[in-house]
Amino acid sequence: MKESIYNSSFEELKSFFIDLNEKAFRAEQLWNWLYVKGVNELELINNISTTVIKKVASKYHISHLNVNKRVISKDGTRKWLLKLEDGKEIETVYIPDSNRGTICVSSQVGCTLSCSFCHTGTMNYIRNLNMSEILGQVIFVKNELKDWNYKVEKKKLTNIVFMGMGEPFFNYDNVIKAINILTDEKGLAFSKRKITLSTSGVVPKILDFKEDSDVNLAISLHAAFDEVRDILVPLNRKWPIQVLLKALKEYSKKRSNKRITFEYIMLDGINDSIKDAQELIKLIKPFRAKINLIPFNSWPGSNYKASSMHQIQIFKKFILEKGKLVATVRLPRGDDVLAACGQLKSF
Ligand code: SAH
Ligand code: SF4
């Protein structure tokens, strides 16, 4: 079977042309077609000779993710169930805002971890996504939005969050390679400041990540005490809070210009007391950080209840006033169609 061209780095495409005795700048032309113009078929490329394109087409094809289902929330959030070449399915979400458009990208089919509040965690883990499937989600959404050949100020899709299905640090190599392509200035040219990777706390990969990438890092902390985090995020039994924070100190030393986002899901009676807020301040105080309070999004069969907005505001105020830390409350988007954080699961 032919390879998806989206699995190749720029260097690989360059070597491909050089092996054909073609000039290396053909790779630049092809790259521009793929990632600036958003070409859908190799045959449409009109500044490289047909003979050369035929050679490209004998090795590669431009892969497409097909839609199995699409839903639009009343707030404009869109969710697609996308079918991969082997028939497996993933979800991708687009969240429009007045000043930006964000895509929430999946990194795996399912997830090996089973955080007790997360819908994706109830699915069986199936496999990692390859690079063409990660990039394919962004390309798919750009096609849907007709967001190619834009002038920069008109770009609809501006932000990327790795917060869809899966744990991105368990698919580390493909995610990092995909980020390199997403931020390539001669291609899709996403700003590094507008890409955020969220991890449940895979310590060894946090240490690798500080060397390999300077996109933003978000940590799914969710609890300030190990007893609680052990239950919410079972990975905590392997890498408990203090071990996680030690790795984050290393990260901050290397990436001192970056602010870490700590995600904290608000669950009624579980992690939303003032005692929790006090401990959270203690943990986070040493970091250049912001706290993102996430009202729990419920899903069919979940055992938790969201904290009341009143309690979330009390918690937030305490963190701001006593901890002098930045805390924001994430408004649920697309929750009427199960497109909000943690509600993703193949239908
Ligand atoms: N696996 C990674 C990234 C995907 S989850 C991680 O856990 O960080 C993206 C974010 O959604 C995480 O912060 C996750 O904890 C949060 N989330 C999961 N289930 C949720 C739910 N039911 N309601 C609100 N947020 C949820
Ligand atoms: Fe996996 Fe993240 Fe869901 Fe936990 S919260 S089960 S790590 S997707």
CSV table of C-alpha atoms and ligand atoms in Angstrom, one decimal, residues 111-115 117-121 164-167 200 220 222 233, ligand 2:
chain,number,residue,atom,x,y,z
A,111,CYS,CA,-6.5,5.7,26.2
A,112,THR,CA,-4.5,3.2,28.3
A,113,LEU,CA,-5.2,5.2,31.4
A,114,SER,CA,-8.5,5.2,33.1
A,115,CYS,CA,-9.0,8.5,35.0
A,117,PHE,CA,-13.9,11.2,35.7
A,118,CYS,CA,-13.0,10.8,32.0
A,119,HIS,CA,-15.3,9.3,29.3
A,120,THR,CA,-12.4,8.5,27.0
A,121,GLY,CA,-11.0,6.5,29.9
A,164,GLY,CA,-8.7,15.0,22.7
A,165,MET,CA,-8.7,11.3,23.1
A,166,GLY,CA,-5.6,9.7,24.5
A,167,GLU,CA,-2.4,10.5,26.4
A,200,SER,CA,-1.8,13.4,32.9
A,220,SER,CA,-3.9,17.5,34.5
A,222,HIS,CA,-6.9,17.6,39.4
A,233,VAL,CA,-5.7,9.9,37.9
B,2,SF4,FE1,-6.7,9.3,29.3
B,2,SF4,FE2,-6.5,12.0,29.7
B,2,SF4,FE3,-8.9,10.7,29.9
B,2,SF4,FE4,-7.0,10.3,31.8
B,2,SF4,S1,-8.1,12.2,31.3
B,2,SF4,S2,-8.3,8.7,30.7
B,2,SF4,S3,-5.1,10.4,30.6
B,2,SF4,S4,-7.6,10.9,28.1
